[in-house]
PDB file of C-alpha atoms in Angstrom:
ATOM      1  CA  MET A1343       8.430  10.323  36.682  1.00 44.00           C
ATOM      2  CA  ALA A1344       8.013   6.624  37.305  1.00 59.00           C
ATOM      3  CA  GLY A1345      11.355   5.596  35.825  1.00 82.00           C
ATOM      4  CA  TYR A1346      12.123   3.572  32.730  1.00 87.00           C
ATOM      5  CA  ASN A1347       9.325   1.265  31.567  1.00 91.00           C
ATOM      6  CA  LYS A1348      10.011  -0.587  28.317  1.00 90.00           C
ATOM      7  CA  SER A1349       6.475  -1.925  27.815  1.00 91.00           C
ATOM      8  CA  ASP A1350       4.993   1.554  28.314  1.00 93.00           C
ATOM      9  CA  LEU A1351       7.360   2.989  25.668  1.00 93.00           C
ATOM     10  CA  GLU A1352       6.459   0.148  23.271  1.00 94.00           C
ATOM     11  CA  ARG A1353       2.748   0.721  23.854  1.00 94.00           C
ATOM     12  CA  ARG A1354       3.108   4.461  23.179  1.00 95.00           C
ATOM     13  CA  MET A1355       5.167   3.877  20.017  1.00 94.00           C
ATOM     14  CA  HIS A1356       2.632   1.342  18.715  1.00 93.00           C
ATOM     15  CA  GLY A1357      -0.080   3.874  19.548  1.00 93.00           C
ATOM     16  CA  ALA A1358       1.553   6.386  17.195  1.00 93.00           C
ATOM     17  CA  VAL A1359       1.587   3.771  14.400  1.00 92.00           C
ATOM     18  CA  ASP A1360      -2.054   2.782  15.051  1.00 91.00           C
ATOM     19  CA  SER A1361      -3.072   6.431  15.016  1.00 88.00           C
ATOM     20  CA  LEU A1362      -1.262   6.891  11.680  1.00 89.00           C
ATOM     21  CA  LYS A1363      -3.043   3.852  10.209  1.00 87.00           C
ATOM     22  CA  GLY A1364      -6.359   5.325  11.307  1.00 82.00           C
ATOM     23  CA  ASP A1365      -5.536   8.694   9.739  1.00 80.00           C
ATOM     24  CA  LEU A1366      -4.391   7.055   6.500  1.00 83.00           C
ATOM     25  CA  GLY A1367      -7.474   4.826   6.404  1.00 78.00           C
ATOM     26  CA  GLY A1368      -9.618   7.930   6.126  1.00 72.00           C
ATOM     27  CA  LEU A1369      -7.756   9.210   3.055  1.00 72.00           C
ATOM     28  CA  ARG A1370      -9.688   8.488  -0.091  1.00 64.00           C
ATOM     29  CA  THR A1371      -8.014   6.567  -2.846  1.00 66.00           C
ATOM     30  CA  GLY A1372      -9.687   5.498  -6.088  1.00 65.00           C
ATOM     31  CA  ARG A1373     -11.150   2.458  -4.326  1.00 68.00           C
ATOM     32  CA  ALA A1374     -14.169   2.229  -2.054  1.00 72.00           C
ATOM     33  CA  SER A1375     -13.268   1.740   1.590  1.00 75.00           C
ATOM     34  CA  VAL A1376     -15.822   1.465   4.410  1.00 77.00           C
ATOM     35  CA  ASN A1377     -13.414   3.538   6.567  1.00 76.00           C
ATOM     36  CA  LEU A1378     -14.035   6.477   4.235  1.00 77.00           C
ATOM     37  CA  LEU A1379     -17.272   7.279   6.090  1.00 81.00           C
ATOM     38  CA  ASP A1380     -15.774   6.968   9.617  1.00 78.00           C
ATOM     39  CA  PRO A1381     -15.648  10.757  10.150  1.00 75.00           C
ATOM     40  CA  VAL A1382     -19.351  11.205   9.185  1.00 84.00           C
ATOM     41  CA  THR A1383     -21.729  12.080  12.030  1.00 87.00           C
ATOM     42  CA  VAL A1384     -25.516  12.130  11.568  1.00 90.00           C
ATOM     43  CA  GLU A1385     -27.995  14.326  13.430  1.00 89.00           C
ATOM     44  CA  VAL A1386     -30.706  11.889  14.592  1.00 87.00           C
ATOM     45  CA  TYR A1387     -32.883  11.544  17.688  1.00 85.00           C
ATOM     46  CA  GLY A1388     -31.759  15.041  18.761  1.00 87.00           C
ATOM     47  CA  ALA A1389     -28.071  14.065  18.902  1.00 88.00           C
ATOM     48  CA  ASN A1390     -25.030  13.747  16.646  1.00 89.00           C
ATOM     49  CA  MET A1391     -24.157  10.073  16.182  1.00 88.00           C
ATOM     50  CA  PRO A1392     -21.415   8.327  14.210  1.00 88.00           C
ATOM     51  CA  LEU A1393     -22.784   6.939  10.946  1.00 88.00           C
ATOM     52  CA  ASN A1394     -21.925   3.371  11.992  1.00 87.00           C
ATOM     53  CA  GLN A1395     -24.456   3.680  14.868  1.00 89.00           C
ATOM     54  CA  VAL A1396     -27.400   4.283  12.519  1.00 92.00           C
ATOM     55  CA  ALA A1397     -26.423   2.309   9.404  1.00 92.00           C
ATOM     56  CA  THR A1398     -24.300  -0.517   8.032  1.00 92.00           C
ATOM     57  CA  VAL A1399     -21.609   0.525   5.549  1.00 90.00           C
ATOM     58  CA  SER A1400     -20.324  -1.975   2.988  1.00 90.00           C
ATOM     59  CA  ALA A1401     -18.281  -1.928  -0.223  1.00 86.00           C
ATOM     60  CA  PRO A1402     -20.099  -4.323  -2.596  1.00 88.00           C
ATOM     61  CA  GLU A1403     -17.945  -3.190  -5.559  1.00 85.00           C
ATOM     62  CA  PRO A1404     -14.462  -1.637  -5.845  1.00 81.00           C
ATOM     63  CA  ARG A1405     -15.930   1.772  -6.751  1.00 83.00           C
ATOM     64  CA  LEU A1406     -19.176   1.734  -4.764  1.00 88.00           C
ATOM     65  CA  LEU A1407     -20.123   2.092  -1.110  1.00 88.00           C
ATOM     66  CA  SER A1408     -23.502   0.985   0.150  1.00 92.00           C
ATOM     67  CA  VAL A1409     -25.069   2.451   3.299  1.00 93.00           C
ATOM     68  CA  GLN A1410     -27.992   0.441   4.709  1.00 94.00           C
ATOM     69  CA  VAL A1411     -29.912   2.746   7.089  1.00 92.00           C
ATOM     70  CA  TRP A1412     -31.613   0.815   9.902  1.00 94.00           C
ATOM     71  CA  ASP A1413     -34.452   3.246  10.625  1.00 91.00           C
ATOM     72  CA  LYS A1414     -36.344   4.564   7.577  1.00 92.00           C
ATOM     73  CA  SER A1415     -36.836   7.982   9.251  1.00 91.00           C
ATOM     74  CA  ASN A1416     -33.035   8.472   9.288  1.00 91.00           C
ATOM     75  CA  VAL A1417     -32.498   8.150   5.516  1.00 91.00           C
ATOM     76  CA  GLY A1418     -32.788  11.940   4.957  1.00 92.00           C
ATOM     77  CA  PRO A1419     -30.394  12.926   7.774  1.00 92.00           C
ATOM     78  CA  VAL A1420     -27.851  10.262   6.658  1.00 92.00           C
ATOM     79  CA  ASP A1421     -28.021  11.503   3.045  1.00 92.00           C
ATOM     80  CA  LYS A1422     -27.545  15.114   4.258  1.00 91.00           C
ATOM     81  CA  ALA A1423     -24.633  14.158   6.565  1.00 90.00           C
ATOM     82  CA  ILE A1424     -22.748  12.331   3.791  1.00 88.00           C
ATOM     83  CA  ARG A1425     -23.275  15.190   1.297  1.00 87.00           C
ATOM     84  CA  SER A1426     -22.070  17.823   3.787  1.00 83.00           C
ATOM     85  CA  ALA A1427     -19.048  15.824   5.045  1.00 76.00           C
ATOM     86  CA  GLY A1428     -16.749  17.298   2.366  1.00 70.00           C
ATOM     87  CA  LEU A1429     -15.872  13.889   0.919  1.00 73.00           C
ATOM     88  CA  GLY A1430     -17.093  14.714  -2.587  1.00 74.00           C
ATOM     89  CA  LEU A1431     -19.696  11.927  -2.477  1.00 80.00           C
ATOM     90  CA  ASN A1432     -23.252  12.191  -3.802  1.00 87.00           C
ATOM     91  CA  PRO A1433     -25.497   9.420  -2.459  1.00 91.00           C
ATOM     92  CA  ILE A1434     -28.232   7.876  -4.601  1.00 91.00           C
ATOM     93  CA  VAL A1435     -31.175   7.040  -2.318  1.00 92.00           C
ATOM     94  CA  ASP A1436     -32.969   3.748  -2.977  1.00 92.00           C
ATOM     95  CA  GLY A1437     -35.429   3.036  -0.158  1.00 93.00           C
ATOM     96  CA  THR A1438     -33.378   2.610   3.026  1.00 91.00           C
ATOM     97  CA  THR A1439     -30.168   2.046   1.057  1.00 93.00           C
ATOM     98  CA  LEU A1440     -27.855   4.816  -0.119  1.00 92.00           C
ATOM     99  CA  ARG A1441     -25.473   3.972  -2.946  1.00 93.00           C
ATOM    100  CA  LEU A1442     -22.318   6.065  -3.136  1.00 89.00           C
ATOM    101  CA  PRO A1443     -20.373   5.837  -6.398  1.00 88.00           C
ATOM    102  CA  ILE A1444     -16.715   6.715  -5.753  1.00 82.00           C
ATOM    103  CA  PRO A1445     -15.682   9.354  -8.315  1.00 78.00           C
ATOM    104  CA  ASP A1446     -12.298   9.342 -10.012  1.00 77.00           C
ATOM    105  CA  LEU A1447      -9.640  11.408  -8.287  1.00 76.00           C
ATOM    106  CA  THR A1448      -8.046  14.229 -10.236  1.00 81.00           C
ATOM    107  CA  GLU A1449      -4.255  14.242 -10.441  1.00 84.00           C
ATOM    108  CA  GLU A1450      -4.185  17.418  -8.344  1.00 81.00           C
ATOM    109  CA  ARG A1451      -6.370  15.834  -5.619  1.00 77.00           C
ATOM    110  CA  ARG A1452      -4.159  12.722  -5.617  1.00 83.00           C
ATOM    111  CA  LYS A1453      -1.076  14.888  -5.016  1.00 85.00           C
ATOM    112  CA  GLU A1454      -2.849  16.743  -2.173  1.00 80.00           C
ATOM    113  CA  LEU A1455      -3.821  13.432  -0.542  1.00 82.00           C
ATOM    114  CA  ALA A1456      -0.301  12.017  -0.926  1.00 86.00           C
ATOM    115  CA  LYS A1457       1.099  15.179   0.693  1.00 86.00           C
ATOM    116  CA  LEU A1458      -1.415  14.795   3.526  1.00 84.00           C
ATOM    117  CA  ALA A1459      -0.320  11.166   3.997  1.00 88.00           C
ATOM    118  CA  GLY A1460       3.252  12.440   4.325  1.00 90.00           C
ATOM    119  CA  GLN A1461       2.151  14.992   6.943  1.00 90.00           C
ATOM    120  CA  TYR A1462       0.361  12.279   8.938  1.00 90.00           C
ATOM    121  CA  ALA A1463       3.531  10.152   8.816  1.00 94.00           C
ATOM    122  CA  GLU A1464       5.668  13.052  10.043  1.00 95.00           C
ATOM    123  CA  LYS A1465       3.242  13.629  12.934  1.00 93.00           C
ATOM    124  CA  ALA A1466       3.634   9.936  13.881  1.00 95.00           C
ATOM    125  CA  ARG A1467       7.462  10.127  13.608  1.00 96.00           C
ATOM    126  CA  ILE A1468       7.502  13.148  15.930  1.00 96.00           C
ATOM    127  CA  ALA A1469       5.309  11.284  18.446  1.00 95.00           C
ATOM    128  CA  VAL A1470       7.705   8.308  18.371  1.00 96.00           C
ATOM    129  CA  ARG A1471      10.751  10.547  18.826  1.00 96.00           C
ATOM    130  CA  ASN A1472       9.032  12.185  21.822  1.00 96.00           C
ATOM    131  CA  VAL A1473       8.459   8.744  23.353  1.00 95.00           C
ATOM    132  CA  ARG A1474      12.146   7.938  22.706  1.00 96.00           C
ATOM    133  CA  ARG A1475      13.198  11.158  24.436  1.00 96.00           C
ATOM    134  CA  ASP A1476      11.003  10.337  27.456  1.00 94.00           C
ATOM    135  CA  GLY A1477      12.595   6.883  27.665  1.00 94.00           C
ATOM    136  CA  MET A1478      16.136   8.263  27.472  1.00 95.00           C
ATOM    137  CA  ASP A1479      15.342  10.903  30.116  1.00 95.00           C
ATOM    138  CA  ALA A1480      13.878   8.252  32.431  1.00 93.00           C
ATOM    139  CA  LEU A1481      17.044   6.151  32.067  1.00 94.00           C
ATOM    140  CA  LYS A1482      19.291   9.101  32.952  1.00 94.00           C
ATOM    141  CA  ILE A1483      17.142   9.864  36.011  1.00 94.00           C
ATOM    142  CA  ASP A1484      17.213   6.178  37.085  1.00 93.00           C
ATOM    143  CA  GLU A1485      21.017   6.216  36.781  1.00 92.00           C
ATOM    144  CA  LYS A1486      21.302   9.473  38.780  1.00 93.00           C
ATOM    145  CA  LYS A1487      19.100   7.992  41.508  1.00 92.00           C
ATOM    146  CA  GLY A1488      21.438   4.990  41.604  1.00 91.00           C
ATOM    147  CA  GLU A1489      18.669   2.555  40.581  1.00 91.00           C
ATOM    148  CA  ILE A1490      20.680   1.361  37.572  1.00 93.00           C
ATOM    149  CA  GLY A1491      24.344   1.451  36.624  1.00 92.00           C
ATOM    150  CA  GLU A1492      25.933   3.072  33.573  1.00 92.00           C
ATOM    151  CA  ASP A1493      26.121  -0.257  31.705  1.00 93.00           C
ATOM    152  CA  ASP A1494      22.412  -0.923  32.267  1.00 92.00           C
ATOM    153  CA  ARG A1495      21.564   2.606  31.125  1.00 93.00           C
ATOM    154  CA  LYS A1496      23.615   2.213  27.933  1.00 94.00           C
ATOM    155  CA  ARG A1497      22.110  -1.224  27.223  1.00 95.00           C
ATOM    156  CA  SER A1498      18.587   0.121  27.732  1.00 94.00           C
ATOM    157  CA  GLU A1499      19.316   3.210  25.615  1.00 95.00           C
ATOM    158  CA  THR A1500      20.374   0.886  22.780  1.00 96.00           C
ATOM    159  CA  GLU A1501      17.102  -1.016  23.282  1.00 95.00           C
ATOM    160  CA  VAL A1502      15.065   2.216  23.145  1.00 95.00           C
ATOM    161  CA  GLN A1503      16.911   3.314  19.994  1.00 96.00           C
ATOM    162  CA  LYS A1504      16.234  -0.075  18.323  1.00 96.00           C
ATOM    163  CA  MET A1505      12.530   0.202  19.220  1.00 96.00           C
ATOM    164  CA  THR A1506      12.489   3.718  17.774  1.00 96.00           C
ATOM    165  CA  ASP A1507      14.230   2.633  14.543  1.00 97.00           C
ATOM    166  CA  VAL A1508      11.850  -0.309  14.029  1.00 96.00           C
ATOM    167  CA  THR A1509       8.779   1.853  14.692  1.00 96.00           C
ATOM    168  CA  ILE A1510       9.949   4.673  12.381  1.00 96.00           C
ATOM    169  CA  ALA A1511      10.643   2.080   9.646  1.00 96.00           C
ATOM    170  CA  ASP A1512       7.097   0.748  10.142  1.00 95.00           C
ATOM    171  CA  ILE A1513       5.718   4.303   9.805  1.00 95.00           C
ATOM    172  CA  ASP A1514       7.761   4.906   6.626  1.00 96.00           C
ATOM    173  CA  THR A1515       6.612   1.617   5.057  1.00 95.00           C
ATOM    174  CA  THR A1516       2.952   2.284   5.923  1.00 93.00           C
ATOM    175  CA  ALA A1517       3.037   5.867   4.598  1.00 93.00           C
ATOM    176  CA  THR A1518       4.913   4.963   1.400  1.00 93.00           C
ATOM    177  CA  ALA A1519       2.405   2.196   0.627  1.00 91.00           C
ATOM    178  CA  LYS A1520      -0.506   4.614   1.138  1.00 89.00           C
ATOM    179  CA  GLU A1521       1.136   7.313  -1.022  1.00 89.00           C
ATOM    180  CA  LYS A1522       1.648   4.764  -3.847  1.00 88.00           C
ATOM    181  CA  GLU A1523      -1.978   3.626  -3.488  1.00 84.00           C
ATOM    182  CA  ILE A1524      -3.209   7.247  -3.651  1.00 82.00           C
ATOM    183  CA  LEU A1525      -1.067   8.100  -6.655  1.00 84.00           C
ATOM    184  CA  GLY A1526      -2.190   4.884  -8.367  1.00 78.00           C
ATOM    185  CA  LYS A1527       1.348   3.532  -8.785  1.00 70.00           C
TER     186      LYS A1527
END
């Protein structure tokens, strides 16, 4: 253990929030989001590639995604990949462009997605609490080794707790906003 490192703890806590934002970005709401297709991989040139490496994704309208495939021979594989990705999207092929109308979400599906958003947030909170625990442990070890005094340990523990509180509040705010967006409130 390398001892207490505030910037490392901050970086790890921010990492948990960034990871949460990425997870939430992939959850479908009633609106078109280019991030919706991030998990889609396409089998082209004998390999699986992320969709964004074979096409440009845009959201020209609030309820429509447009996928501009760069190589005409990849239109079929891209269409197949989007249909089989379990996103409930059915592309309409128009030359090298695929149009994806975003269907309405059922109330039941909205509730499932909101619950999933809550699970993602809890995963992020747990990650932040683990980082907090690591920081507190490092401080106790530093004090035992005589590298810091009791006052410094207590001051730093307060700092770690403040960082944790701020990060958890950020997670709660982010998740609540996404849940409201999903539920259309």
